[in-house]
Each structure stands twice: as C-alpha cells, then as structure tokens.
Amino acid sequence: MRELLGRRLSAVPYDPLTEEQREIRELVRSLASERVAPRAAEIDKTGEFPWDMVELFREHELFGLPYDEEYGGTGSGALMVLVAIEELSKVCATTGLILAVQELGSLGIKLAGTAEQKQRLLPRLASGEWLAAYALTEPGSGSDSAAMRTEARLDGEEYVLNGGKRFITNAGVAHLYTVFAKTDPEAGHSGISAFAVEADSPGFEVGRIEPKMGIKGSTTGEIFFNDLRIPAESLLGEVGEGFKIAMRILDRSRPGIGAQGLGLAQGATDYALEYAKSRETMGKPIAQHQLISATLADMETKCEAARGLLYKVGMMIDEGAPDDELTKISAMAKLYCTDVAMEVTTDAVQVLGGYGYMQEYPVERMMRDAKITQIYEGTNQIQRLVIAREMLKENRAFLLAGVG
Ligand SMILES: Cc1cc2nc3c(=O)[nH]c(=O)nc-3n(C[C@H](O)[C@H](O)[C@H](O)COP(=O)(O)OP(=O)(O)OC[C@H]3O[C@@H](n4cnc5c(N)ncnc54)[C@H](O)[C@@H]3O)c2cc1C
C-alpha cells in the first residue's frame, strides 16, 4: 500500500483521457522530467530561444499533436494538446508555450484556410519544420484590437501590407505569421482581414525583441511590414472576416494559456509539497504546521478545480461545440487557470520562505512566469468582460418564476 501511495505523482484521481491519450501524457511527462526540467533554469537565465526544445518536439512528434492525421499530425485532439502543455509547463513554461503558440499561429488556417492552404502549410507546422505566430497586437491596440492601423491593399494579384505589430510571441523564430490588417480602414471590426504571411516575404522585418519579467526564453517582439507583398491567395477566409476569425481562434487558443497556467500552478504545488515535507522548524516538518498544510490544501484544490474547467473546454472543442457555447467557457478556463497560477505560485514562494525568493529554487521563476498568463491572449479583465457579456445574453428569469 505504501509503495502504491509512493508512486502517485501529482495525483489526478479521475480524468477523461483515453488509453492512447494517457500513453501520450506519459511520454510527455517523461520528456518533461528527463529533458525539459534540467534545462528550465538555464533557459530562464540566458533568455535565449530554446531551439533544443524545438528539436525535442520534432524528434518525438509533439508538434503533431494539434493537427489531424491528413496533415501529418497525430489527430489526438484539443484536450490532448492542453494536457501536453500542462505537463511541459509544470517544469518550464517557456517550453510549454512553444506548443501553445504553434497551435495559436495555425488555428487561422485550420478554421478559415482553403483546402490548398491547409495542404501546403499545415504539414510543415505539424512536423515542426516551421514555427508559427499570431500577430494581432499593435502599439496602439492591445485589448482594443479593432483599433489596429496596419493596412492591406489589393494590388492586382497581390496584397500590399504596411504597418507593424508589437509583442508578438515567436517574432524572429517563426516562419509563418497569421497577420490581421485593415482592408477597409473606415469599416471598424468588419474592415479587418486575416492573412497567412511567410517570414521570407519581401518587406517583412523583425524589430526589437523585448527583455521581460518571465517566459524569458520565448521571443516577444516587433514585426514590420514595409510594402510587404504577398499573393492574394494568402488571404484567410473572406475579406472583412478577420476580426471574427481572430476571435474564433482565441476561443480555441485561450485554453492553451489556461493549460500553461495550470502547469505552473501544479508544478509549484508539487515542489512546495516536497519541500514542506523535508524542511523542519520548531521540531517538525513545516508540512505538519497547520497553516502550511492548509496553504498546501488550498493550492491543490485550486489546481484540481482549474483542471476540471480546462478539461471540460478541451472536450467541448473535440466534440465540435458551437462557437457561441465555446466563447464563455473558454474565457472562464483561461481566467480561472491563470488567476490560480498567480495565486498558487505566490503561495509556493511563501511556503519556501526566504528560499522561495532565491533564484536557486524554481518557484521564483514560476511566479514570474505565471504573471504573463493573466495578460496575454486577452487580459483577465477582458476575460471577465467576455464572460459577463455572454451572461447578459442569457435569460434565466424562468428559474426565479414563483420564488417569493
Ligand atoms: C510576453 C507577451 C507576449 C505576447 N504575445 C502576443 C502574440 O503572440 N500575439 C499578439 O497579437 N499579442 C501578443 N501579446 C499582446 C497581449 O495580448 C496584449 O499585451 C494584451 O492583450 C493587452 O494589451 P495591451 O498591452 O495593449 O494593454 P491595454 O489594452 O492597453 O490594457 C491596459 C490595462 O487596461 C485594462 N483594460 C483595457 N481595456 C479595458 C476595458 N475595456 N475594461 C477593463 N479593463 C480594460 C487591461 O486589462 C490592462 O490591465 C503579448 C504580450 C506579452 C506581454
């Protein structure tokens, strides 16, 4: 019995994964602990993009997870991608993000691409030959993405793009960018179109790569379009559909950031638990002081609640839930998992006391890494706005009918 208990890792008493998905989780878990964890502190310290992690994903076909078999992927579904990001982020959030952004940067093609675009582009992303990026944010438009100024003008058989994007993950390392630009600057949301832009297109330039608080190995940078010319067939979906495509992508990609947050929270909980069992004060392990054990219990409970919400949205995506049902739950999963990430990693630092504040211990990095999950792919204020907006569309008056 003792042995059995000893074998329980971070316990997930029940999960909805199939046998095949559990096997993939085991593979990712062992890669995470054997190959990714030993690199995490160094990636954070050097701030260099971890190409060796990309190579690891390529070798073990992890890039294939978000893609159907017909495009060279494993066809294992959205839930599996979330589980993989969670496992990787338990030990290194920068490495987990590589998978999340590969999906983010290719969802536009999956959702709105033509058969030709899918055939040409997706296999290169599924093999990891190309990395992808999603370019929506500009200096003057983050939360208010419709205020973007980048323009795309049709010139014969080509679109000509002018403008630039800021804070783009994978800037400089991605080959394929999903870019949003105004094809009709007067038309607000409906004047935006989406394009698949290759980094070797004439007029494409990478600007400053930002130094930042966490996820230091991930590049975040500016890209510029100076009379950038791309074939007209680079348009994704119809002219003017870009904003809708951007939001449909986010409904499916935000859970990936939730998974990154959950991985950070669970990784920090696991570390704090083991530390609390061995660190002694006042004659006993700190885990036996009630205030510490209560903190650990709260951390674990929050992780498990976050996992429930996250896996639910993963299953909904896999079952083809309609857009209007995904928007709210996806925002809820992103909001909750990432708020939990910030709370739990902060608690983990507290459990370790002064040692938690030192770079020698990974919870210091986890707390810094957790902060971004509350900001990108829509800040958590924006998630609350989205959830409330969806709630306001609902009519629950009947529930109260007859209540005195
Ligand atoms: C490391 C990093 C990586 C990123 N990667 C990408 C990427 O790959 N692709 C991409 O397109 N973008 C990316 N971003 C951009 C990111 O999505 C934006 O920074 C984010 O959406 C917020 O936009 P902003 O920074 O302009 O803040 P602002 O929109 O200026 O917001 C400032 C503050 O005001 C709040 N706020 C704004 N409007 C409202 C409102 N209506 N009600 C209540 N509060 C509000 C916000 O929540 C925030 O707290 C990245 C950012 C970072 C830092």
Short mmCIF file of C-alpha atoms and ligand atoms in Angstrom, two decimals:
data_model
loop_
_atom_site.label_atom_id
_atom_site.label_comp_id
_atom_site.label_asym_id
_atom_site.label_seq_id
_atom_site.Cartn_x
_atom_site.Cartn_y
_atom_site.Cartn_z
CA MET A 1 0.00 0.00 0.00
CA ARG A 2 2.80 2.35 0.99
CA GLU A 3 4.55 1.63 -2.27
CA LEU A 4 1.42 2.33 -4.22
CA LEU A 5 0.96 5.65 -2.47
CA GLY A 6 4.61 6.46 -3.07
CA ARG A 7 4.09 6.00 -6.81
CA ARG A 8 1.33 8.59 -7.01
CA LEU A 9 2.74 11.59 -8.81
CA SER A 10 0.73 14.81 -8.74
CA ALA A 11 -2.47 12.91 -8.33
CA VAL A 12 -5.29 13.25 -10.82
CA PRO A 13 -7.77 10.80 -9.33
CA TYR A 14 -10.01 10.76 -12.37
CA ASP A 15 -9.53 12.10 -15.84
CA PRO A 16 -11.42 11.70 -19.09
CA LEU A 17 -8.43 10.63 -21.22
CA THR A 18 -8.47 7.55 -23.41
CA GLU A 19 -5.78 4.87 -23.04
CA GLU A 20 -3.96 6.30 -26.06
CA GLN A 21 -4.10 9.82 -24.65
CA ARG A 22 -2.74 8.55 -21.32
CA GLU A 23 0.18 6.97 -23.14
CA ILE A 24 0.94 10.27 -24.85
CA ARG A 25 0.71 12.00 -21.46
CA GLU A 26 3.23 9.52 -20.05
CA LEU A 27 5.60 10.23 -22.92
CA VAL A 28 5.29 14.00 -22.44
CA ARG A 29 5.70 13.60 -18.67
CA SER A 30 8.90 11.64 -19.03
CA LEU A 31 10.30 14.07 -21.61
CA ALA A 32 9.37 16.92 -19.28
CA SER A 33 11.13 15.45 -16.29
CA GLU A 34 14.16 14.00 -18.10
CA ARG A 35 14.84 16.50 -20.87
CA VAL A 36 12.99 19.76 -20.20
CA ALA A 37 13.29 20.20 -16.42
CA PRO A 38 17.12 20.13 -16.42
CA ARG A 39 17.13 22.99 -18.97
CA ALA A 40 14.47 25.24 -17.40
CA ALA A 41 16.68 27.39 -15.14
CA GLU A 42 19.25 27.88 -17.90
CA ILE A 43 16.61 28.91 -20.45
CA ASP A 44 15.36 31.48 -17.94
CA LYS A 45 18.87 32.72 -17.18
CA THR A 46 20.18 33.08 -20.71
CA GLY A 47 16.88 34.30 -22.19
CA GLU A 48 17.78 32.53 -25.42
CA PHE A 49 15.14 30.84 -27.52
CA PRO A 50 15.47 27.11 -26.75
CA TRP A 51 15.98 25.55 -30.19
CA ASP A 52 16.96 22.29 -28.46
CA MET A 53 13.40 22.08 -27.09
CA VAL A 54 12.06 22.60 -30.62
CA GLU A 55 14.32 19.75 -31.73
CA LEU A 56 13.00 17.58 -28.88
CA PHE A 57 9.41 18.26 -30.00
CA ARG A 58 10.34 17.45 -33.59
CA GLU A 59 12.01 14.17 -32.61
CA HIS A 60 9.05 13.00 -30.54
CA GLU A 61 6.33 14.35 -32.86
CA LEU A 62 4.91 16.69 -30.23
CA PHE A 63 4.29 19.35 -32.86
CA GLY A 64 1.90 16.89 -34.49
CA LEU A 65 -0.48 16.92 -31.52
CA PRO A 66 -2.66 19.85 -32.65
CA TYR A 67 -3.10 18.57 -36.23
CA ASP A 68 -5.24 15.99 -37.97
CA GLU A 69 -3.60 12.91 -39.44
CA GLU A 70 -4.33 14.02 -43.02
CA TYR A 71 -1.92 16.94 -42.45
CA GLY A 72 0.79 14.86 -40.81
CA GLY A 73 -0.44 15.31 -37.24
CA THR A 74 -1.37 12.74 -34.64
CA GLY A 75 -5.06 13.68 -34.62
CA SER A 76 -5.17 13.33 -30.85
CA GLY A 77 -7.43 16.33 -30.27
CA ALA A 78 -7.61 19.59 -28.34
CA LEU A 79 -7.81 18.03 -24.87
CA MET A 80 -4.56 16.17 -25.52
CA VAL A 81 -2.84 19.40 -26.54
CA LEU A 82 -3.95 21.01 -23.27
CA VAL A 83 -2.65 18.06 -21.25
CA ALA A 84 0.71 18.23 -23.07
CA ILE A 85 1.06 21.99 -22.48
CA GLU A 86 0.16 21.45 -18.81
CA GLU A 87 2.80 18.72 -18.39
CA LEU A 88 5.54 20.75 -20.09
CA SER A 89 4.65 23.92 -18.18
CA LYS A 90 4.91 22.12 -14.83
CA VAL A 91 8.66 22.24 -15.34
CA CYS A 92 9.21 25.02 -17.92
CA ALA A 93 6.53 27.50 -19.00
CA THR A 94 8.67 28.76 -21.90
CA THR A 95 8.75 25.25 -23.35
CA GLY A 96 5.00 24.74 -22.80
CA LEU A 97 4.40 27.98 -24.66
CA ILE A 98 6.15 26.66 -27.78
CA LEU A 99 3.34 24.14 -28.26
CA ALA A 100 0.59 26.62 -27.31
CA VAL A 101 1.80 29.18 -29.87
CA GLN A 102 2.23 26.58 -32.60
CA GLU A 103 -1.48 25.96 -32.21
CA LEU A 104 -2.37 29.67 -31.86
CA GLY A 105 -0.46 30.53 -35.03
CA SER A 106 -2.06 27.79 -37.10
CA LEU A 107 -5.69 27.91 -35.95
CA GLY A 108 -6.47 30.58 -38.55
CA ILE A 109 -5.51 28.16 -41.32
CA LYS A 110 -7.39 25.28 -39.68
CA LEU A 111 -10.56 27.34 -39.18
CA ALA A 112 -10.61 29.54 -42.27
CA GLY A 113 -8.00 28.21 -44.71
CA THR A 114 -8.80 26.78 -48.12
CA ALA A 115 -8.02 23.14 -48.89
CA GLU A 116 -4.96 24.34 -50.81
CA GLN A 117 -3.71 26.48 -47.89
CA LYS A 118 -4.19 23.60 -45.46
CA GLN A 119 -2.37 21.11 -47.70
CA ARG A 120 0.53 23.48 -48.29
CA LEU A 121 1.01 24.92 -44.79
CA LEU A 122 -0.23 22.55 -42.10
CA PRO A 123 2.17 19.62 -42.72
CA ARG A 124 5.15 21.95 -42.23
CA LEU A 125 3.71 23.09 -38.92
CA ALA A 126 2.76 19.55 -37.85
CA SER A 127 6.33 18.36 -38.37
CA GLY A 128 7.77 21.42 -36.65
CA GLU A 129 9.77 22.34 -39.77
CA TRP A 130 8.11 25.76 -39.40
CA LEU A 131 7.13 27.59 -36.22
CA ALA A 132 4.01 29.74 -36.24
CA ALA A 133 2.96 33.07 -34.72
CA TYR A 134 -0.21 35.13 -34.29
CA ALA A 135 0.10 38.84 -34.98
CA LEU A 136 -2.84 40.90 -33.74
CA THR A 137 -1.46 43.40 -31.19
CA GLU A 138 -0.07 46.79 -32.21
CA PRO A 139 1.44 49.65 -30.20
CA GLY A 140 -1.95 51.40 -30.04
CA SER A 141 -4.19 48.36 -29.99
CA GLY A 142 -3.99 45.53 -27.47
CA SER A 143 -7.29 44.94 -25.69
CA ASP A 144 -8.96 47.16 -28.29
CA SER A 145 -7.71 45.13 -31.22
CA ALA A 146 -10.14 46.68 -33.71
CA ALA A 147 -8.21 49.96 -33.35
CA MET A 148 -5.32 48.43 -35.35
CA ARG A 149 -3.68 50.57 -38.03
CA THR A 150 -1.88 48.04 -40.20
CA GLU A 151 -3.39 48.14 -43.67
CA ALA A 152 -3.58 45.66 -46.54
CA ARG A 153 -4.35 46.93 -50.05
CA LEU A 154 -5.13 44.71 -53.00
CA ASP A 155 -2.83 45.47 -55.94
CA GLY A 156 -3.57 43.18 -58.87
CA GLU A 157 -2.79 39.63 -57.77
CA GLU A 158 -1.09 40.71 -54.56
CA TYR A 159 -1.88 42.28 -51.22
CA VAL A 160 0.47 45.04 -50.07
CA LEU A 161 0.78 45.36 -46.29
CA ASN A 162 2.03 48.39 -44.40
CA GLY A 163 2.29 48.82 -40.64
CA GLY A 164 3.59 46.74 -37.79
CA LYS A 165 2.78 44.55 -34.82
CA ARG A 166 4.13 44.57 -31.27
CA PHE A 167 4.63 41.95 -28.54
CA ILE A 168 4.46 39.04 -30.97
CA THR A 169 5.45 35.71 -29.46
CA ASN A 170 7.89 33.80 -31.69
CA ALA A 171 8.88 37.03 -33.52
CA GLY A 172 12.07 36.26 -35.38
CA VAL A 173 11.84 32.48 -34.91
CA ALA A 174 8.51 31.79 -36.65
CA HIS A 175 8.29 31.20 -40.36
CA LEU A 176 4.53 31.64 -40.65
CA TYR A 177 2.56 34.53 -39.15
CA THR A 178 -1.21 34.89 -39.02
CA VAL A 179 -1.50 38.64 -39.56
CA PHE A 180 -4.56 40.85 -39.13
CA ALA A 181 -4.79 44.05 -41.14
CA LYS A 182 -7.39 46.59 -42.24
CA THR A 183 -8.58 46.08 -45.80
CA ASP A 184 -11.18 48.81 -45.21
CA PRO A 185 -9.92 51.31 -42.62
CA GLU A 186 -13.33 53.03 -42.38
CA ALA A 187 -15.29 49.88 -41.61
CA GLY A 188 -14.27 49.15 -37.97
CA HIS A 189 -14.43 45.47 -37.00
CA SER A 190 -15.73 44.43 -40.40
CA GLY A 191 -12.86 46.18 -42.19
CA ILE A 192 -10.28 43.71 -40.85
CA SER A 193 -8.96 40.72 -42.84
CA ALA A 194 -6.61 37.87 -41.94
CA PHE A 195 -3.54 36.72 -43.88
CA ALA A 196 -1.00 33.91 -43.74
CA VAL A 197 2.34 35.68 -44.10
CA GLU A 198 5.66 33.92 -44.59
CA ALA A 199 8.69 35.49 -42.95
CA ASP A 200 10.72 35.44 -46.16
CA SER A 201 8.19 37.67 -47.98
CA PRO A 202 9.81 40.85 -49.35
CA GLY A 203 9.14 43.75 -46.94
CA PHE A 204 8.89 41.63 -43.79
CA GLU A 205 11.16 42.82 -40.98
CA VAL A 206 11.71 41.82 -37.37
CA GLY A 207 12.32 44.72 -34.97
CA ARG A 208 13.19 44.83 -31.28
CA ILE A 209 12.94 41.68 -29.16
CA GLU A 210 11.75 42.76 -25.71
CA PRO A 211 13.59 41.89 -22.48
CA LYS A 212 10.93 40.83 -19.97
CA MET A 213 9.95 39.55 -16.50
CA GLY A 214 9.29 35.91 -17.26
CA ILE A 215 9.00 33.27 -20.01
CA LYS A 216 12.40 34.64 -20.89
CA GLY A 217 13.33 32.05 -23.48
CA SER A 218 10.28 32.92 -25.57
CA THR A 219 10.82 35.76 -28.04
CA THR A 220 8.37 38.66 -27.83
CA GLY A 221 9.00 41.27 -30.45
CA GLU A 222 8.02 43.76 -33.12
CA ILE A 223 7.43 42.89 -36.73
CA PHE A 224 7.13 45.42 -39.53
CA PHE A 225 5.54 45.32 -42.96
CA ASN A 226 7.13 47.75 -45.38
CA ASP A 227 5.24 47.44 -48.67
CA LEU A 228 5.17 43.74 -47.88
CA ARG A 229 3.86 41.88 -50.90
CA ILE A 230 2.05 38.57 -50.58
CA PRO A 231 -0.01 36.63 -53.14
CA ALA A 232 -3.76 37.36 -52.98
CA GLU A 233 -4.25 33.68 -52.08
CA SER A 234 -2.67 34.41 -48.69
CA LEU A 235 -6.00 35.79 -47.52
CA LEU A 236 -7.60 33.59 -44.84
CA GLY A 237 -11.37 33.33 -45.15
CA GLU A 238 -13.24 36.20 -46.79
CA VAL A 239 -12.30 39.88 -46.98
CA GLY A 240 -13.62 41.59 -43.83
CA GLU A 241 -13.85 38.37 -41.81
CA GLY A 242 -10.56 38.92 -39.97
CA PHE A 243 -11.94 40.10 -36.65
CA LYS A 244 -14.35 37.18 -36.46
CA ILE A 245 -11.51 34.78 -37.31
CA ALA A 246 -9.28 36.38 -34.66
CA MET A 247 -11.97 35.81 -32.01
CA ARG A 248 -12.74 32.25 -33.16
CA ILE A 249 -9.03 31.49 -32.87
CA LEU A 250 -8.88 32.94 -29.35
CA ASP A 251 -11.89 30.87 -28.25
CA ARG A 252 -9.82 27.79 -29.06
CA SER A 253 -6.36 29.01 -28.07
CA ARG A 254 -7.09 30.69 -24.72
CA PRO A 255 -7.45 27.30 -23.02
CA GLY A 256 -3.83 26.66 -24.07
CA ILE A 257 -2.77 29.60 -21.90
CA GLY A 258 -5.02 28.18 -19.18
CA ALA A 259 -3.05 24.94 -19.52
CA GLN A 260 0.22 26.83 -19.22
CA GLY A 261 -1.11 28.49 -16.05
CA LEU A 262 -2.35 25.20 -14.62
CA GLY A 263 1.01 23.54 -15.32
CA LEU A 264 2.80 26.35 -13.48
CA ALA A 265 0.39 26.08 -10.53
CA GLN A 266 0.66 22.30 -10.28
CA GLY A 267 4.44 22.35 -10.70
CA ALA A 268 4.72 24.92 -7.90
CA THR A 269 2.36 22.89 -5.69
CA ASP A 270 4.34 19.70 -6.24
CA TYR A 271 7.60 21.47 -5.45
CA ALA A 272 6.23 23.19 -2.33
CA LEU A 273 4.75 19.91 -1.06
CA GLU A 274 8.06 18.06 -1.28
CA TYR A 275 9.91 21.00 0.28
CA ALA A 276 7.40 21.23 3.16
CA LYS A 277 7.90 17.56 3.97
CA SER A 278 11.64 17.96 4.42
CA ARG A 279 12.13 21.48 5.84
CA GLU A 280 11.89 21.44 9.63
CA THR A 281 11.12 24.27 12.04
CA MET A 282 10.24 24.05 15.72
CA GLY A 283 10.96 20.37 15.79
CA LYS A 284 8.84 19.14 12.89
CA PRO A 285 8.48 19.34 9.12
CA ILE A 286 6.74 22.58 8.13
CA ALA A 287 4.08 20.48 6.33
CA GLN A 288 2.90 19.50 9.80
CA HIS A 289 2.27 23.07 10.86
CA GLN A 290 -1.41 23.63 10.24
CA LEU A 291 -1.02 26.98 8.49
CA ILE A 292 1.35 25.45 5.93
CA SER A 293 -0.76 22.33 5.43
CA ALA A 294 -3.86 24.49 4.91
CA THR A 295 -1.98 26.51 2.28
CA LEU A 296 -0.94 23.30 0.51
CA ALA A 297 -4.53 22.03 0.63
CA ASP A 298 -5.84 25.26 -0.92
CA MET A 299 -3.17 25.15 -3.64
CA GLU A 300 -4.06 21.57 -4.56
CA THR A 301 -7.81 22.26 -4.52
CA LYS A 302 -7.44 25.27 -6.81
CA CYS A 303 -5.36 23.21 -9.28
CA GLU A 304 -7.92 20.44 -9.36
CA ALA A 305 -10.83 22.87 -9.85
CA ALA A 306 -8.91 24.62 -12.64
CA ARG A 307 -8.21 21.25 -14.28
CA GLY A 308 -11.91 20.37 -14.24
CA LEU A 309 -12.82 23.54 -16.10
CA LEU A 310 -9.90 23.26 -18.51
CA TYR A 311 -10.54 19.65 -19.48
CA LYS A 312 -14.23 20.42 -19.96
CA VAL A 313 -13.43 23.06 -22.56
CA GLY A 314 -10.94 20.69 -24.22
CA MET A 315 -13.65 18.05 -24.53
CA MET A 316 -16.12 20.61 -25.85
CA ILE A 317 -13.69 21.63 -28.61
CA ASP A 318 -13.12 17.97 -29.50
CA GLU A 319 -16.87 17.36 -29.64
CA GLY A 320 -17.30 20.33 -32.02
CA ALA A 321 -19.24 22.60 -29.65
CA PRO A 322 -20.59 25.66 -31.49
CA ASP A 323 -18.76 28.99 -31.24
CA ASP A 324 -21.40 30.64 -29.06
CA GLU A 325 -21.01 27.90 -26.44
CA LEU A 326 -17.21 27.99 -26.52
CA THR A 327 -16.70 31.71 -26.01
CA LYS A 328 -17.79 31.88 -22.37
CA ILE A 329 -16.30 28.61 -21.12
CA SER A 330 -13.02 29.23 -22.89
CA ALA A 331 -12.73 32.68 -21.27
CA MET A 332 -13.65 31.13 -17.90
CA ALA A 333 -10.98 28.44 -18.23
CA LYS A 334 -8.31 30.99 -19.20
CA LEU A 335 -9.35 33.35 -16.41
CA TYR A 336 -9.55 30.78 -13.65
CA CYS A 337 -6.47 28.71 -14.53
CA THR A 338 -4.27 31.78 -14.84
CA ASP A 339 -5.55 33.52 -11.70
CA VAL A 340 -4.88 30.22 -9.93
CA ALA A 341 -1.39 30.20 -11.47
CA MET A 342 -0.58 33.59 -9.96
CA GLU A 343 -2.11 32.79 -6.55
CA VAL A 344 -0.60 29.33 -6.23
CA THR A 345 2.91 30.20 -7.42
CA THR A 346 2.91 33.14 -4.95
CA ASP A 347 1.83 30.74 -2.20
CA ALA A 348 4.59 28.33 -3.19
CA VAL A 349 7.19 31.08 -2.75
CA GLN A 350 5.67 31.73 0.71
CA VAL A 351 5.85 28.06 1.67
CA LEU A 352 9.57 28.04 0.87
CA GLY A 353 10.12 31.21 2.92
CA GLY A 354 13.36 33.04 2.11
CA TYR A 355 14.49 30.18 -0.10
CA GLY A 356 11.43 30.69 -2.27
CA TYR A 357 12.69 34.17 -3.15
CA MET A 358 16.04 32.85 -4.33
CA GLN A 359 16.76 32.06 -7.94
CA GLU A 360 18.24 28.76 -6.84
CA TYR A 361 14.69 27.44 -6.32
CA PRO A 362 12.30 27.09 -9.28
CA VAL A 363 9.25 28.63 -7.59
CA GLU A 364 10.82 32.08 -8.01
CA ARG A 365 10.83 31.55 -11.79
CA MET A 366 7.36 30.01 -11.74
CA MET A 367 5.91 33.07 -10.01
CA ARG A 368 7.48 35.41 -12.60
CA ASP A 369 6.33 33.17 -15.44
CA ALA A 370 2.78 32.99 -14.05
CA LYS A 371 2.21 36.74 -14.37
CA ILE A 372 2.11 36.79 -18.16
CA THR A 373 -0.65 34.18 -18.26
CA GLN A 374 -3.02 36.79 -16.78
CA ILE A 375 -2.08 39.27 -19.51
CA TYR A 376 -1.71 37.71 -22.94
CA GLU A 377 -4.39 36.31 -25.27
CA GLY A 378 -6.68 38.87 -23.66
CA THR A 379 -6.06 40.21 -20.16
CA ASN A 380 -8.09 38.71 -17.36
CA GLN A 381 -10.13 41.91 -17.20
CA ILE A 382 -11.06 41.27 -20.83
CA GLN A 383 -11.97 37.64 -19.99
CA ARG A 384 -14.32 38.94 -17.29
CA LEU A 385 -15.90 41.31 -19.80
CA VAL A 386 -16.39 38.44 -22.26
CA ILE A 387 -17.95 36.18 -19.62
CA ALA A 388 -20.28 38.92 -18.36
CA ARG A 389 -21.28 39.85 -21.94
CA GLU A 390 -22.22 36.24 -22.64
CA MET A 391 -24.13 36.04 -19.34
CA LEU A 392 -26.11 39.15 -20.24
CA LYS A 393 -27.34 37.39 -23.39
CA GLU A 394 -28.84 34.61 -21.27
CA ASN A 395 -32.33 34.65 -19.85
CA ARG A 396 -32.60 32.84 -16.54
CA ALA A 397 -35.72 34.58 -15.32
CA PHE A 398 -37.70 31.35 -15.50
CA LEU A 399 -35.60 29.92 -12.66
CA LEU A 400 -36.96 32.56 -10.37
CA ALA A 401 -40.57 32.31 -11.51
CA GLY A 402 -42.70 31.87 -8.44
CA VAL A 403 -39.88 32.49 -5.97
CA GLY A 404 -41.34 34.57 -3.17
C1 LIG B 1 5.00 38.41 -23.36
C2 LIG B 1 3.88 38.81 -24.27
C3 LIG B 1 3.57 38.02 -25.36
C4 LIG B 1 2.51 38.40 -26.22
N1 LIG B 1 2.25 37.66 -27.35
C5 LIG B 1 1.36 38.11 -28.26
C6 LIG B 1 1.18 37.45 -29.51
O1 LIG B 1 1.80 36.42 -29.78
N2 LIG B 1 0.32 37.98 -30.42
C7 LIG B 1 -0.38 39.12 -30.17
O2 LIG B 1 -1.13 39.55 -31.03
N3 LIG B 1 -0.26 39.76 -28.97
C8 LIG B 1 0.60 39.29 -28.02
N4 LIG B 1 0.76 39.96 -26.83
C9 LIG B 1 -0.04 41.14 -26.57
C10 LIG B 1 -1.07 40.95 -25.48
O3 LIG B 1 -2.11 40.12 -25.93
C11 LIG B 1 -1.53 42.34 -25.05
O4 LIG B 1 -0.45 42.93 -24.36
C12 LIG B 1 -2.76 42.29 -24.18
O5 LIG B 1 -3.86 41.87 -24.94
C13 LIG B 1 -3.09 43.65 -23.54
O6 LIG B 1 -2.99 44.69 -24.45
P1 LIG B 1 -2.12 45.99 -24.05
O7 LIG B 1 -0.80 45.51 -23.59
O8 LIG B 1 -2.17 46.94 -25.19
O9 LIG B 1 -2.87 46.60 -22.80
P2 LIG B 1 -4.11 47.62 -22.83
O10 LIG B 1 -5.13 47.15 -23.79
O11 LIG B 1 -3.56 49.00 -23.01
O12 LIG B 1 -4.68 47.46 -21.37
C14 LIG B 1 -4.05 48.07 -20.22
C15 LIG B 1 -4.87 47.68 -18.98
O13 LIG B 1 -6.22 48.16 -19.12
C16 LIG B 1 -7.12 47.07 -19.00
N5 LIG B 1 -8.25 47.31 -19.91
C17 LIG B 1 -8.18 47.63 -21.23
N6 LIG B 1 -9.42 47.78 -21.71
C18 LIG B 1 -10.29 47.53 -20.71
C19 LIG B 1 -11.71 47.51 -20.58
N7 LIG B 1 -12.50 47.76 -21.63
N8 LIG B 1 -12.25 47.24 -19.36
C20 LIG B 1 -11.45 46.96 -18.30
N9 LIG B 1 -10.10 46.96 -18.35
C21 LIG B 1 -9.53 47.24 -19.54
C22 LIG B 1 -6.32 45.83 -19.38
O14 LIG B 1 -6.90 44.68 -18.83
C23 LIG B 1 -4.97 46.17 -18.81
O15 LIG B 1 -4.96 45.88 -17.42
C24 LIG B 1 1.76 39.57 -25.95
C25 LIG B 1 2.07 40.34 -24.82
C26 LIG B 1 3.11 39.99 -23.99
C27 LIG B 1 3.43 40.87 -22.81
#
